């Protein structure tokens, strides 16, 4: 996928390289426990999914960390993972302090480009199949 930035008159697509380290799924997770249904819910491109039942002591929706779908360092629902997982860390909030190596590289490249063309504005994310 690509992080899309814009400076005066130009648009820059910087490729993002995921190291498959699993840090984001361990430290952050994108899956929410819904106390009303007693299930994990997540928004995917196919709509709102309730995936599995889980016993959690919570009265209001809460993020589950590490993500319950992370098994042996791999996402069990990779094909239908939530949009927020799909786009991570190329959002306005960046890597949320997770320490994503791919994101660190993107920020370095942005700095270099900015020294040549001036401030870049983050526009969004583009996936290979977009
Ligand atoms: S922290 Fe970054 S590099 Fe590691 S799995 Fe998540 S997105 Fe990929
Ligand atoms: S759904 Fe998959 S990609 Fe998303 S946080 Fe869980 S394990 Fe990671």
JSON list of C-alpha atoms and ligand atoms in Angstrom, two decimals:
[
{"chain": "A", "resi": 1, "resn": "UNK", "atom": "CA", "xyz": [0.00, 0.00, 0.00]},
{"chain": "A", "resi": 2, "resn": "UNK", "atom": "CA", "xyz": [1.00, 3.63, -0.36]},
{"chain": "A", "resi": 3, "resn": "UNK", "atom": "CA", "xyz": [0.88, 6.73, 1.80]},
{"chain": "A", "resi": 4, "resn": "UNK", "atom": "CA", "xyz": [-0.33, 9.61, -0.36]},
{"chain": "A", "resi": 5, "resn": "UNK", "atom": "CA", "xyz": [0.97, 13.11, 0.31]},
{"chain": "A", "resi": 6, "resn": "UNK", "atom": "CA", "xyz": [0.52, 16.37, -1.52]},
{"chain": "A", "resi": 7, "resn": "UNK", "atom": "CA", "xyz": [2.69, 19.42, -1.78]},
{"chain": "A", "resi": 8, "resn": "UNK", "atom": "CA", "xyz": [2.10, 22.42, -4.03]},
{"chain": "A", "resi": 9, "resn": "UNK", "atom": "CA", "xyz": [1.13, 20.99, -7.38]},
{"chain": "A", "resi": 10, "resn": "UNK", "atom": "CA", "xyz": [2.49, 17.50, -6.79]},
{"chain": "A", "resi": 11, "resn": "UNK", "atom": "CA", "xyz": [1.17, 14.27, -5.33]},
{"chain": "A", "resi": 12, "resn": "UNK", "atom": "CA", "xyz": [3.60, 11.78, -3.85]},
{"chain": "A", "resi": 13, "resn": "UNK", "atom": "CA", "xyz": [2.90, 8.07, -3.26]},
{"chain": "A", "resi": 14, "resn": "UNK", "atom": "CA", "xyz": [5.31, 6.50, -0.78]},
{"chain": "A", "resi": 15, "resn": "UNK", "atom": "CA", "xyz": [5.24, 2.70, -0.60]},
{"chain": "A", "resi": 16, "resn": "UNK", "atom": "CA", "xyz": [4.70, 1.18, 2.83]},
{"chain": "A", "resi": 17, "resn": "UNK", "atom": "CA", "xyz": [6.53, -2.01, 3.72]},
{"chain": "A", "resi": 18, "resn": "UNK", "atom": "CA", "xyz": [4.97, -4.07, 6.51]},
{"chain": "A", "resi": 19, "resn": "UNK", "atom": "CA", "xyz": [7.55, -6.17, 8.42]},
{"chain": "A", "resi": 20, "resn": "UNK", "atom": "CA", "xyz": [4.84, -8.53, 9.66]},
{"chain": "A", "resi": 21, "resn": "UNK", "atom": "CA", "xyz": [6.17, -8.07, 13.20]},
{"chain": "A", "resi": 22, "resn": "UNK", "atom": "CA", "xyz": [2.68, -8.18, 14.75]},
{"chain": "A", "resi": 23, "resn": "UNK", "atom": "CA", "xyz": [3.42, -5.26, 17.11]},
{"chain": "A", "resi": 24, "resn": "UNK", "atom": "CA", "xyz": [0.28, -3.37, 16.07]},
{"chain": "A", "resi": 25, "resn": "UNK", "atom": "CA", "xyz": [-1.96, -6.38, 16.77]},
{"chain": "A", "resi": 26, "resn": "UNK", "atom": "CA", "xyz": [-0.28, -7.01, 20.12]},
{"chain": "A", "resi": 27, "resn": "UNK", "atom": "CA", "xyz": [-0.08, -3.46, 21.43]},
{"chain": "A", "resi": 28, "resn": "UNK", "atom": "CA", "xyz": [-3.04, -1.79, 19.80]},
{"chain": "A", "resi": 29, "resn": "UNK", "atom": "CA", "xyz": [-5.62, -4.19, 18.31]},
{"chain": "A", "resi": 30, "resn": "UNK", "atom": "CA", "xyz": [-8.53, -2.89, 16.28]},
{"chain": "A", "resi": 31, "resn": "UNK", "atom": "CA", "xyz": [-11.17, -5.16, 17.71]},
{"chain": "A", "resi": 32, "resn": "UNK", "atom": "CA", "xyz": [-13.80, -4.04, 20.16]},
{"chain": "A", "resi": 33, "resn": "UNK", "atom": "CA", "xyz": [-15.66, -6.10, 22.74]},
{"chain": "A", "resi": 34, "resn": "UNK", "atom": "CA", "xyz": [-19.36, -5.29, 22.66]},
{"chain": "A", "resi": 35, "resn": "UNK", "atom": "CA", "xyz": [-20.91, -5.99, 26.10]},
{"chain": "A", "resi": 36, "resn": "UNK", "atom": "CA", "xyz": [-24.46, -5.99, 24.65]},
{"chain": "A", "resi": 37, "resn": "UNK", "atom": "CA", "xyz": [-23.83, -8.98, 22.40]},
{"chain": "A", "resi": 38, "resn": "UNK", "atom": "CA", "xyz": [-20.92, -10.44, 24.36]},
{"chain": "A", "resi": 39, "resn": "UNK", "atom": "CA", "xyz": [-18.94, -10.60, 21.13]},
{"chain": "A", "resi": 40, "resn": "UNK", "atom": "CA", "xyz": [-15.97, -9.05, 19.44]},
{"chain": "A", "resi": 41, "resn": "UNK", "atom": "CA", "xyz": [-17.08, -6.64, 16.76]},
{"chain": "A", "resi": 42, "resn": "UNK", "atom": "CA", "xyz": [-15.07, -5.02, 14.01]},
{"chain": "A", "resi": 43, "resn": "UNK", "atom": "CA", "xyz": [-15.91, -2.94, 10.99]},
{"chain": "A", "resi": 44, "resn": "UNK", "atom": "CA", "xyz": [-14.74, -4.49, 7.73]},
{"chain": "A", "resi": 45, "resn": "UNK", "atom": "CA", "xyz": [-15.22, -3.52, 4.12]},
{"chain": "A", "resi": 46, "resn": "UNK", "atom": "CA", "xyz": [-18.15, -5.95, 4.11]},
{"chain": "A", "resi": 47, "resn": "UNK", "atom": "CA", "xyz": [-19.88, -4.19, 7.01]},
{"chain": "A", "resi": 48, "resn": "UNK", "atom": "CA", "xyz": [-19.97, -4.61, 10.75]},
{"chain": "A", "resi": 49, "resn": "UNK", "atom": "CA", "xyz": [-19.04, -8.14, 11.78]},
{"chain": "A", "resi": 50, "resn": "UNK", "atom": "CA", "xyz": [-19.47, -9.82, 15.11]},
{"chain": "A", "resi": 51, "resn": "UNK", "atom": "CA", "xyz": [-16.89, -12.54, 15.07]},
{"chain": "A", "resi": 52, "resn": "UNK", "atom": "CA", "xyz": [-16.57, -14.53, 18.25]},
{"chain": "A", "resi": 53, "resn": "UNK", "atom": "CA", "xyz": [-17.98, -14.72, 21.73]},
{"chain": "A", "resi": 54, "resn": "UNK", "atom": "CA", "xyz": [-15.60, -13.81, 24.50]},
{"chain": "A", "resi": 55, "resn": "UNK", "atom": "CA", "xyz": [-15.93, -13.53, 28.25]},
{"chain": "A", "resi": 56, "resn": "UNK", "atom": "CA", "xyz": [-14.80, -10.02, 29.16]},
{"chain": "A", "resi": 57, "resn": "UNK", "atom": "CA", "xyz": [-15.52, -8.18, 32.40]},
{"chain": "A", "resi": 58, "resn": "UNK", "atom": "CA", "xyz": [-16.62, -4.89, 30.84]},
{"chain": "A", "resi": 59, "resn": "UNK", "atom": "CA", "xyz": [-19.85, -2.89, 30.88]},
{"chain": "A", "resi": 60, "resn": "UNK", "atom": "CA", "xyz": [-18.97, -0.62, 27.99]},
{"chain": "A", "resi": 61, "resn": "UNK", "atom": "CA", "xyz": [-17.24, -1.28, 24.64]},
{"chain": "A", "resi": 62, "resn": "UNK", "atom": "CA", "xyz": [-13.53, -1.87, 25.09]},
{"chain": "A", "resi": 63, "resn": "UNK", "atom": "CA", "xyz": [-10.57, -2.58, 22.81]},
{"chain": "A", "resi": 64, "resn": "UNK", "atom": "CA", "xyz": [-9.14, -6.07, 23.29]},
{"chain": "A", "resi": 65, "resn": "UNK", "atom": "CA", "xyz": [-5.34, -6.23, 23.42]},
{"chain": "A", "resi": 66, "resn": "UNK", "atom": "CA", "xyz": [-3.60, -8.24, 22.15]},
{"chain": "A", "resi": 67, "resn": "UNK", "atom": "CA", "xyz": [-6.09, -8.85, 19.37]},
{"chain": "A", "resi": 68, "resn": "UNK", "atom": "CA", "xyz": [-7.87, -12.22, 19.84]},
{"chain": "A", "resi": 69, "resn": "UNK", "atom": "CA", "xyz": [-7.36, -12.95, 16.13]},
{"chain": "A", "resi": 70, "resn": "UNK", "atom": "CA", "xyz": [-3.59, -12.88, 16.39]},
{"chain": "A", "resi": 71, "resn": "UNK", "atom": "CA", "xyz": [-2.44, -16.51, 16.39]},
{"chain": "A", "resi": 72, "resn": "UNK", "atom": "CA", "xyz": [1.25, -17.46, 16.17]},
{"chain": "A", "resi": 73, "resn": "UNK", "atom": "CA", "xyz": [2.06, -13.99, 14.92]},
{"chain": "A", "resi": 74, "resn": "UNK", "atom": "CA", "xyz": [-0.52, -14.15, 12.11]},
{"chain": "A", "resi": 75, "resn": "UNK", "atom": "CA", "xyz": [-3.96, -12.64, 11.62]},
{"chain": "A", "resi": 76, "resn": "UNK", "atom": "CA", "xyz": [-6.57, -15.40, 11.53]},
{"chain": "A", "resi": 77, "resn": "UNK", "atom": "CA", "xyz": [-9.02, -13.21, 9.65]},
{"chain": "A", "resi": 78, "resn": "UNK", "atom": "CA", "xyz": [-6.56, -11.55, 7.31]},
{"chain": "A", "resi": 79, "resn": "UNK", "atom": "CA", "xyz": [-8.88, -11.57, 4.27]},
{"chain": "A", "resi": 80, "resn": "UNK", "atom": "CA", "xyz": [-11.70, -9.82, 6.14]},
{"chain": "A", "resi": 81, "resn": "UNK", "atom": "CA", "xyz": [-9.69, -7.87, 8.71]},
{"chain": "A", "resi": 82, "resn": "UNK", "atom": "CA", "xyz": [-11.13, -4.49, 9.76]},
{"chain": "A", "resi": 83, "resn": "UNK", "atom": "CA", "xyz": [-10.46, -1.45, 7.59]},
{"chain": "A", "resi": 84, "resn": "UNK", "atom": "CA", "xyz": [-8.53, 0.15, 10.44]},
{"chain": "A", "resi": 85, "resn": "UNK", "atom": "CA", "xyz": [-6.15, -2.87, 10.37]},
{"chain": "A", "resi": 86, "resn": "UNK", "atom": "CA", "xyz": [-5.91, -2.70, 6.59]},
{"chain": "A", "resi": 87, "resn": "UNK", "atom": "CA", "xyz": [-4.94, 0.99, 6.63]},
{"chain": "A", "resi": 88, "resn": "UNK", "atom": "CA", "xyz": [-2.69, 0.93, 9.72]},
{"chain": "A", "resi": 89, "resn": "UNK", "atom": "CA", "xyz": [-0.47, 2.93, 10.23]},
{"chain": "A", "resi": 90, "resn": "UNK", "atom": "CA", "xyz": [-1.27, 5.22, 7.30]},
{"chain": "A", "resi": 91, "resn": "UNK", "atom": "CA", "xyz": [-3.86, 7.38, 9.03]},
{"chain": "A", "resi": 92, "resn": "UNK", "atom": "CA", "xyz": [-3.87, 10.84, 10.60]},
{"chain": "A", "resi": 93, "resn": "UNK", "atom": "CA", "xyz": [-2.91, 9.23, 13.92]},
{"chain": "A", "resi": 94, "resn": "UNK", "atom": "CA", "xyz": [0.09, 7.40, 12.46]},
{"chain": "A", "resi": 95, "resn": "UNK", "atom": "CA", "xyz": [1.34, 4.34, 14.32]},
{"chain": "A", "resi": 96, "resn": "UNK", "atom": "CA", "xyz": [-0.09, 5.51, 17.69]},
{"chain": "A", "resi": 97, "resn": "UNK", "atom": "CA", "xyz": [3.28, 4.97, 19.35]},
{"chain": "A", "resi": 98, "resn": "UNK", "atom": "CA", "xyz": [3.39, 1.27, 18.48]},
{"chain": "A", "resi": 99, "resn": "UNK", "atom": "CA", "xyz": [6.90, 1.59, 17.05]},
{"chain": "A", "resi": 100, "resn": "UNK", "atom": "CA", "xyz": [6.09, 0.41, 13.52]},
{"chain": "A", "resi": 101, "resn": "UNK", "atom": "CA", "xyz": [9.33, 0.12, 11.53]},
{"chain": "A", "resi": 102, "resn": "UNK", "atom": "CA", "xyz": [7.58, 0.63, 8.18]},
{"chain": "A", "resi": 103, "resn": "UNK", "atom": "CA", "xyz": [6.02, 3.84, 9.46]},
{"chain": "A", "resi": 104, "resn": "UNK", "atom": "CA", "xyz": [9.36, 5.11, 10.73]},
{"chain": "A", "resi": 105, "resn": "UNK", "atom": "CA", "xyz": [10.74, 4.68, 7.21]},
{"chain": "A", "resi": 106, "resn": "UNK", "atom": "CA", "xyz": [7.82, 6.57, 5.70]},
{"chain": "A", "resi": 107, "resn": "UNK", "atom": "CA", "xyz": [8.39, 9.48, 8.10]},
{"chain": "A", "resi": 108, "resn": "UNK", "atom": "CA", "xyz": [12.08, 9.57, 7.14]},
{"chain": "A", "resi": 109, "resn": "UNK", "atom": "CA", "xyz": [11.23, 9.68, 3.44]},
{"chain": "A", "resi": 110, "resn": "UNK", "atom": "CA", "xyz": [8.67, 12.42, 4.06]},
{"chain": "A", "resi": 111, "resn": "UNK", "atom": "CA", "xyz": [11.34, 14.48, 5.84]},
{"chain": "A", "resi": 112, "resn": "UNK", "atom": "CA", "xyz": [13.73, 14.12, 2.92]},
{"chain": "A", "resi": 113, "resn": "UNK", "atom": "CA", "xyz": [11.10, 15.09, 0.36]},
{"chain": "A", "resi": 114, "resn": "UNK", "atom": "CA", "xyz": [10.01, 18.05, 2.51]},
{"chain": "A", "resi": 115, "resn": "UNK", "atom": "CA", "xyz": [13.55, 19.36, 2.59]},
{"chain": "A", "resi": 116, "resn": "UNK", "atom": "CA", "xyz": [13.37, 19.57, -1.22]},
{"chain": "A", "resi": 117, "resn": "UNK", "atom": "CA", "xyz": [9.77, 20.61, -1.95]},
{"chain": "A", "resi": 118, "resn": "UNK", "atom": "CA", "xyz": [8.39, 22.00, 1.33]},
{"chain": "A", "resi": 119, "resn": "UNK", "atom": "CA", "xyz": [5.67, 20.79, 3.69]},
{"chain": "A", "resi": 120, "resn": "UNK", "atom": "CA", "xyz": [3.73, 17.71, 2.57]},
{"chain": "A", "resi": 121, "resn": "UNK", "atom": "CA", "xyz": [0.07, 17.26, 3.44]},
{"chain": "A", "resi": 122, "resn": "UNK", "atom": "CA", "xyz": [-1.09, 13.71, 4.24]},
{"chain": "A", "resi": 123, "resn": "UNK", "atom": "CA", "xyz": [-3.99, 12.82, 1.94]},
{"chain": "A", "resi": 124, "resn": "UNK", "atom": "CA", "xyz": [-4.66, 9.18, 2.70]},
{"chain": "A", "resi": 125, "resn": "UNK", "atom": "CA", "xyz": [-3.89, 5.61, 1.85]},
{"chain": "A", "resi": 126, "resn": "UNK", "atom": "CA", "xyz": [-4.03, 3.75, -1.44]},
{"chain": "A", "resi": 127, "resn": "UNK", "atom": "CA", "xyz": [-4.01, -0.04, -1.64]},
{"chain": "A", "resi": 128, "resn": "UNK", "atom": "CA", "xyz": [-2.46, -1.97, -4.50]},
{"chain": "A", "resi": 129, "resn": "UNK", "atom": "CA", "xyz": [-5.89, -3.17, -5.63]},
{"chain": "A", "resi": 130, "resn": "UNK", "atom": "CA", "xyz": [-7.52, 0.31, -5.33]},
{"chain": "B", "resi": 1, "resn": "LIG", "atom": "S1", "xyz": [3.70, -2.74, 13.46]},
{"chain": "B", "resi": 1, "resn": "LIG", "atom": "FE1", "xyz": [3.95, -2.05, 11.34]},
{"chain": "B", "resi": 1, "resn": "LIG", "atom": "S2", "xyz": [5.42, -3.47, 10.44]},
{"chain": "B", "resi": 1, "resn": "LIG", "atom": "FE2", "xyz": [4.63, -4.44, 12.30]},
{"chain": "B", "resi": 1, "resn": "LIG", "atom": "S3", "xyz": [2.90, -5.70, 11.58]},
{"chain": "B", "resi": 1, "resn": "LIG", "atom": "FE3", "xyz": [2.09, -3.71, 12.23]},
{"chain": "B", "resi": 1, "resn": "LIG", "atom": "S4", "xyz": [1.99, -2.51, 10.32]},
{"chain": "B", "resi": 1, "resn": "LIG", "atom": "FE4", "xyz": [3.40, -4.24, 9.94]},
{"chain": "B", "resi": 2, "resn": "LIG", "atom": "S1", "xyz": [-7.89, -8.31, 13.19]},
{"chain": "B", "resi": 2, "resn": "LIG", "atom": "FE1", "xyz": [-5.96, -9.15, 12.45]},
{"chain": "B", "resi": 2, "resn": "LIG", "atom": "S2", "xyz": [-4.83, -7.39, 11.64]},
{"chain": "B", "resi": 2, "resn": "LIG", "atom": "FE2", "xyz": [-6.46, -6.60, 12.96]},
{"chain": "B", "resi": 2, "resn": "LIG", "atom": "S3", "xyz": [-5.54, -6.32, 14.99]},
{"chain": "B", "resi": 2, "resn": "LIG", "atom": "FE3", "xyz": [-6.47, -8.38, 14.90]},
{"chain": "B", "resi": 2, "resn": "LIG", "atom": "S4", "xyz": [-4.83, -9.75, 14.27]},
{"chain": "B", "resi": 2, "resn": "LIG", "atom": "FE4", "xyz": [-4.20, -7.67, 13.76]}
]
